[in-house]
Every structure is written in C-alpha cells, then in structure tokens.
CSV table of C-alpha atoms in Angstrom, one decimal:
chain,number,residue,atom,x,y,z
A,1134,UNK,CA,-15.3,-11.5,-20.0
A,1135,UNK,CA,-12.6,-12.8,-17.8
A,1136,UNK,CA,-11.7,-9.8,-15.1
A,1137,UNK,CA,-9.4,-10.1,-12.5
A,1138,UNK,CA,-9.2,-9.4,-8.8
A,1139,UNK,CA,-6.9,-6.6,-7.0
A,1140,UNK,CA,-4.4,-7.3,-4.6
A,1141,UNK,CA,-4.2,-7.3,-1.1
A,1142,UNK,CA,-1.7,-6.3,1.6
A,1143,UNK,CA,-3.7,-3.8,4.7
A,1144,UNK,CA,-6.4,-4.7,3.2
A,1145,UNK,CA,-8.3,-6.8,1.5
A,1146,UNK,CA,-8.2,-6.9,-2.7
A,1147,UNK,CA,-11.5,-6.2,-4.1
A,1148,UNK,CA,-13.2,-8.9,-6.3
A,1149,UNK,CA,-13.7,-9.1,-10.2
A,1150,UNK,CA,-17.3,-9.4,-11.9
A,1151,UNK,CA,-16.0,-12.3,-13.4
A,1152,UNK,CA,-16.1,-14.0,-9.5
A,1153,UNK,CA,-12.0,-14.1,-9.2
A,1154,UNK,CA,-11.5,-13.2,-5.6
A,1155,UNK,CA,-9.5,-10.6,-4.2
A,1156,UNK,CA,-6.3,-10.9,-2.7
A,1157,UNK,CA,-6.0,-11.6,1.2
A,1158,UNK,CA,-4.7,-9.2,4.0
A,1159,UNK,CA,-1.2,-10.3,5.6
A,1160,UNK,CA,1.6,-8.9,7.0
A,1161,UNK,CA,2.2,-6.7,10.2
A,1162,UNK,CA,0.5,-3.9,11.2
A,1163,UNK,CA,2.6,-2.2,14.2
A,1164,UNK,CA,5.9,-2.9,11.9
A,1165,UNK,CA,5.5,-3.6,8.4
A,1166,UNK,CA,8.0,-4.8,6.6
A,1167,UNK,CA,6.4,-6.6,3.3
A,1168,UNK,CA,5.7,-4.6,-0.2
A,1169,UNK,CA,1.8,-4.8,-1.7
A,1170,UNK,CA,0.6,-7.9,-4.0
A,1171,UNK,CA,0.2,-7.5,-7.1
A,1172,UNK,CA,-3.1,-7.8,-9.2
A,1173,UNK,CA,-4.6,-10.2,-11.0
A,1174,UNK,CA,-3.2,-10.8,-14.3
A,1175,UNK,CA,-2.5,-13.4,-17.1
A,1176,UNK,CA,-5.9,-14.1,-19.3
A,1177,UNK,CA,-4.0,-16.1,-22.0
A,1178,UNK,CA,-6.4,-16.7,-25.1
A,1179,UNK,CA,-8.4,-14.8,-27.2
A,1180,UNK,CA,-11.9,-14.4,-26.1
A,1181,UNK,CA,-14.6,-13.0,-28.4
A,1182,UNK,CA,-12.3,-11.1,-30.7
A,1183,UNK,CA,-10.2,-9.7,-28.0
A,1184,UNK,CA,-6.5,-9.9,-27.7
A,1185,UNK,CA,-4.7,-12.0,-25.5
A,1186,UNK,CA,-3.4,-10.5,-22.8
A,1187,UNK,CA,-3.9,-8.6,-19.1
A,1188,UNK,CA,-1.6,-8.0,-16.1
A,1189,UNK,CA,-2.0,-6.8,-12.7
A,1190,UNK,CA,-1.1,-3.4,-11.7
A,1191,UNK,CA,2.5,-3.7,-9.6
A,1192,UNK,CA,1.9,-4.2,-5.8
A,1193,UNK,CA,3.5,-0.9,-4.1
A,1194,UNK,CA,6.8,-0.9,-2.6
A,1195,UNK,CA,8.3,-0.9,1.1
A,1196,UNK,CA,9.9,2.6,2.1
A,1197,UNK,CA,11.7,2.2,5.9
A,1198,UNK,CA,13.6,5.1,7.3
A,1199,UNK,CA,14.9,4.3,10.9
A,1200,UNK,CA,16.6,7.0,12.8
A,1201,UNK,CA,18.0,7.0,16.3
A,1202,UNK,CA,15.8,7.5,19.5
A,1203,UNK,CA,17.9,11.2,19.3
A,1204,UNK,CA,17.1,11.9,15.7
A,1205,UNK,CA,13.9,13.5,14.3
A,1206,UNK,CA,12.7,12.6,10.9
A,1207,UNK,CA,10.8,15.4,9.2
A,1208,UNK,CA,8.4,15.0,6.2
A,1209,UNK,CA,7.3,17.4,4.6
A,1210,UNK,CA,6.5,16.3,0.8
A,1211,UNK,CA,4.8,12.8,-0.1
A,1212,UNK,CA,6.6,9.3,0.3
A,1213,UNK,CA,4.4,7.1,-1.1
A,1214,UNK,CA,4.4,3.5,-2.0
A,1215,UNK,CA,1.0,3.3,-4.5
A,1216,UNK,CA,-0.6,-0.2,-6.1
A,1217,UNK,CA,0.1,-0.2,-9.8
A,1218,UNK,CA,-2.8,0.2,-12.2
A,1219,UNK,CA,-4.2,-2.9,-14.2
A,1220,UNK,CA,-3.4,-3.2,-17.7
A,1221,UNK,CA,-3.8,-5.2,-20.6
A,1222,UNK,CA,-6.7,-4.6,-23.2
A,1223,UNK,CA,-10.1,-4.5,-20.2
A,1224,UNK,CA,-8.3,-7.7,-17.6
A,1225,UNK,CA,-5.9,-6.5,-14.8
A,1226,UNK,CA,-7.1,-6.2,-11.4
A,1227,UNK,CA,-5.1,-3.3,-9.4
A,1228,UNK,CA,-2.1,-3.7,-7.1
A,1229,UNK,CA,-2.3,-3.3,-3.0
A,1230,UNK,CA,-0.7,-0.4,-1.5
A,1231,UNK,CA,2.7,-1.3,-0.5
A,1232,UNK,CA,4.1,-0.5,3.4
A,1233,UNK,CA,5.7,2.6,4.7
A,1234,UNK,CA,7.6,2.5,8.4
A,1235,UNK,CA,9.3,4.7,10.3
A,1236,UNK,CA,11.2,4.7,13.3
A,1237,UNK,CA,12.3,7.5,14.9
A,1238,UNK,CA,13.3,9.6,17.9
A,1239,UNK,CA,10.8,12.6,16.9
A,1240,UNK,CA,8.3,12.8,14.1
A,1241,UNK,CA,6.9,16.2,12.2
A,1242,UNK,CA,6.4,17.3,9.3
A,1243,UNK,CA,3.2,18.8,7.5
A,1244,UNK,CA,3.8,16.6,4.7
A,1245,UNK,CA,1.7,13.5,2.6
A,1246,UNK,CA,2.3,9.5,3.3
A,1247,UNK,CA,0.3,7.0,1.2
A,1248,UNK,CA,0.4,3.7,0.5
A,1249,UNK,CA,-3.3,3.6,-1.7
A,1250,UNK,CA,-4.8,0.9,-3.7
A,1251,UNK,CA,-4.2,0.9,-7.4
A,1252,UNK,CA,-6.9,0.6,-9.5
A,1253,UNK,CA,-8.3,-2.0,-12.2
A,1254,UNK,CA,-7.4,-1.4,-16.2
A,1255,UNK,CA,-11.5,-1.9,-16.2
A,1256,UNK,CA,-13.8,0.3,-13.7
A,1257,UNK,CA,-16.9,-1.8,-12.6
A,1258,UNK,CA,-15.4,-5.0,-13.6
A,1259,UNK,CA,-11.8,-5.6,-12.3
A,1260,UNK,CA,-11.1,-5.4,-8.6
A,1261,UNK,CA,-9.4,-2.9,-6.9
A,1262,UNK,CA,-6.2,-3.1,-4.9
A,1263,UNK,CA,-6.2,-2.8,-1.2
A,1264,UNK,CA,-4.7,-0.5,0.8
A,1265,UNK,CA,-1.6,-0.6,2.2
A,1266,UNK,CA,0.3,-0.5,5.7
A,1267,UNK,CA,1.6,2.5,7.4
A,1268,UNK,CA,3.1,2.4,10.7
A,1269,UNK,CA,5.1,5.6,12.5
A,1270,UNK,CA,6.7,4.5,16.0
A,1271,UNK,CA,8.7,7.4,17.6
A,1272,UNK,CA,10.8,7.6,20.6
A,1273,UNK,CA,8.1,7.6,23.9
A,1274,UNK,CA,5.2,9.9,21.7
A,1275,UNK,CA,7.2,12.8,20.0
A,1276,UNK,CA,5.0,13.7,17.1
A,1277,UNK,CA,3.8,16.7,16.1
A,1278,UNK,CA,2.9,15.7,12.4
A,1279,UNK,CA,0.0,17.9,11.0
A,1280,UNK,CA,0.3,16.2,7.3
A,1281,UNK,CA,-1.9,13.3,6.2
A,1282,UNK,CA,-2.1,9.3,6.2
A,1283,UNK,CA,-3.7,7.7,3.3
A,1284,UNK,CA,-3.8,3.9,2.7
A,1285,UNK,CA,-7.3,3.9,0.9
A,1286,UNK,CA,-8.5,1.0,-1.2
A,1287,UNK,CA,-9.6,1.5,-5.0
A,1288,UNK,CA,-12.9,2.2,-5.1
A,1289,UNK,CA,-13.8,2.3,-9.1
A,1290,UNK,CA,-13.7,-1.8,-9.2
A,1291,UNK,CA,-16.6,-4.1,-9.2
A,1292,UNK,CA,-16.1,-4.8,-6.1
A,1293,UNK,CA,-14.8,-2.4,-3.4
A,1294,UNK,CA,-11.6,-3.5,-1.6
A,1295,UNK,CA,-11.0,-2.4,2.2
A,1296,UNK,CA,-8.9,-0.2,3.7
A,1297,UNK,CA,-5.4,-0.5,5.0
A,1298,UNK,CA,-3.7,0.1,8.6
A,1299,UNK,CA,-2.1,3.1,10.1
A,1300,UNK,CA,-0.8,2.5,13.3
A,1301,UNK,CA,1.3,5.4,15.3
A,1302,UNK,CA,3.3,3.9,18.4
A,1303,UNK,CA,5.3,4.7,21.2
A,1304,UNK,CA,8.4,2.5,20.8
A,1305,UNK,CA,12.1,2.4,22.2
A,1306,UNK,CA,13.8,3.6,18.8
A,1307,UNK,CA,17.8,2.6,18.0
A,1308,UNK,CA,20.2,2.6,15.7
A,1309,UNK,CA,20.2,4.3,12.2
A,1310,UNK,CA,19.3,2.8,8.8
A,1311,UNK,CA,17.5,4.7,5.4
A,1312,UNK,CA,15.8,1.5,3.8
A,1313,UNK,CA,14.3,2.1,0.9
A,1314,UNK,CA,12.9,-1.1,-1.7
C-alpha cells in the first residue's frame, strides 16, 4: 500500500513504509513566523479493493502575540498550534507542528504552549509530522514561566520524525500587535 510521509516545519517529517519521504525542516528558529506543512496526501486510484482517497493531516497554524518592552504577557492555559491528523481510508501522513512567538516586555504564566506533530491516519505505516517552532523573546530576560514547551514529533509512524525548536531570548521588545493565523 501507498503511505504517505508527515510534514515538516522544526523538525523533520517522518517517512512512510511505502519509502515517500518526510517533509524538510525550514523556517526560523529565534523568530518564527511560518505555519507547519501539511502531510502527505492525494493516493488517487483504487488499489487492491480500497477506496480512492487519503489526505494529510493540516500543518498547524502560527499564533504571534507581541506586546511592548513595558507589557507582560501572562499564560496561563494552553495556546497551541497542533499538526492535523492523516485521514483518508489507511494513506495520510500527519501535519508538522505549526509556530508560536512571542514578544514581550515580561513573560509568566504556569500555563501549556505546544506546537506537536500530528500523527498518520495509519500507525506504523504513515509518517509522522514534525514538531513545530516555539520561540519566547522578552524584554532583557524577564521570565518567570513555570508552565511547559512541547514541540514533540509524532512518534506512532513508521518512521519517527524529529523534534522541533524552542528558543527563549533576550531581545529589545516594541510596539504592540495580537497576531493570530
């Protein structure tokens, strides 16, 4: 049968048992600004009985909150930007985690921030998606955050995929936007 690959984004997409790669890393680590590839999808003809049919679970999205270098940003439940799961009947290879960035003045929170790998419609066949990219730069190392990064890969695919970035910086932070895509 014809599995696909997972996406990549932080890292790379893990590969099918059918020998369809997984998707490359790209994209910025310190200030990400891309959403996650999606999987592989688009088996087109009946094989062996099978319906026609798979897609790639949705590559995850791109959250952005930018506060000034005076404003904290506090999280304290989950923003996450997940890979999709495969579908289709067995095909779809899972999407990448998308990319989460914040800038801000001073960070806390005791909250959750993901951006995981999605995994395959089929375990041990399709590929898993990648993980994502996170990146927090506050204003000159005000953090006292005691919540949790994930950007994991999907690790129930043929092949696993890697994991993704998380990068905390100390940056100059201004001006004030709440980006969400």
């Amino acid at each position: 049968l014809h599995y696909l690959a997972g996406g990549g984004h932080g890292g790379r997409g893990g590969n099918a048992s059918s020998g369809a790669q997984g998707g490359t890393t790209y994209g910025s680590s310190n200030a990400p600004s891309l959403p996650g590839s999606g999987g592989g999808g688009g088996y087109p003809v009946d094989y062996d009985g099978f319906p026609p049919g798979a897609w790639g679970g949705a590559g995850g999205g791109m959250i952005r909150i930018q506060a000034t270098r005076q404003e904290g940003v506090t999280v304290n439940g989950t923003l996450s930007a997940n890979g999709g799961v495969g579908g289709g009947i067995y095909y779809g290879g899972g999407g990448a985690g998308g990319a989460i960035r914040i800038d801000c003045g001073t960070f806390s929170g005791v909250g959750i921030i993901r951006a995981d790998g999605g995994a395959p419609k089929t375990a041990a066949a399709g590929g898993g998606g990648g993980g994502g990219r996170i990146a927090i730069r506050r204003h000159y190392g005000r953090d006292t955050f005691a919540g949790t990064y994930s950007v994991v890969p999907n690790s129930s695919g043929f092949q696993n995929a890697d994991t993704g970035t998380v990068v905390i910086a100390d940056v100059f932070v201004a001006g004030t936007q709440f980006i969400i895509q």
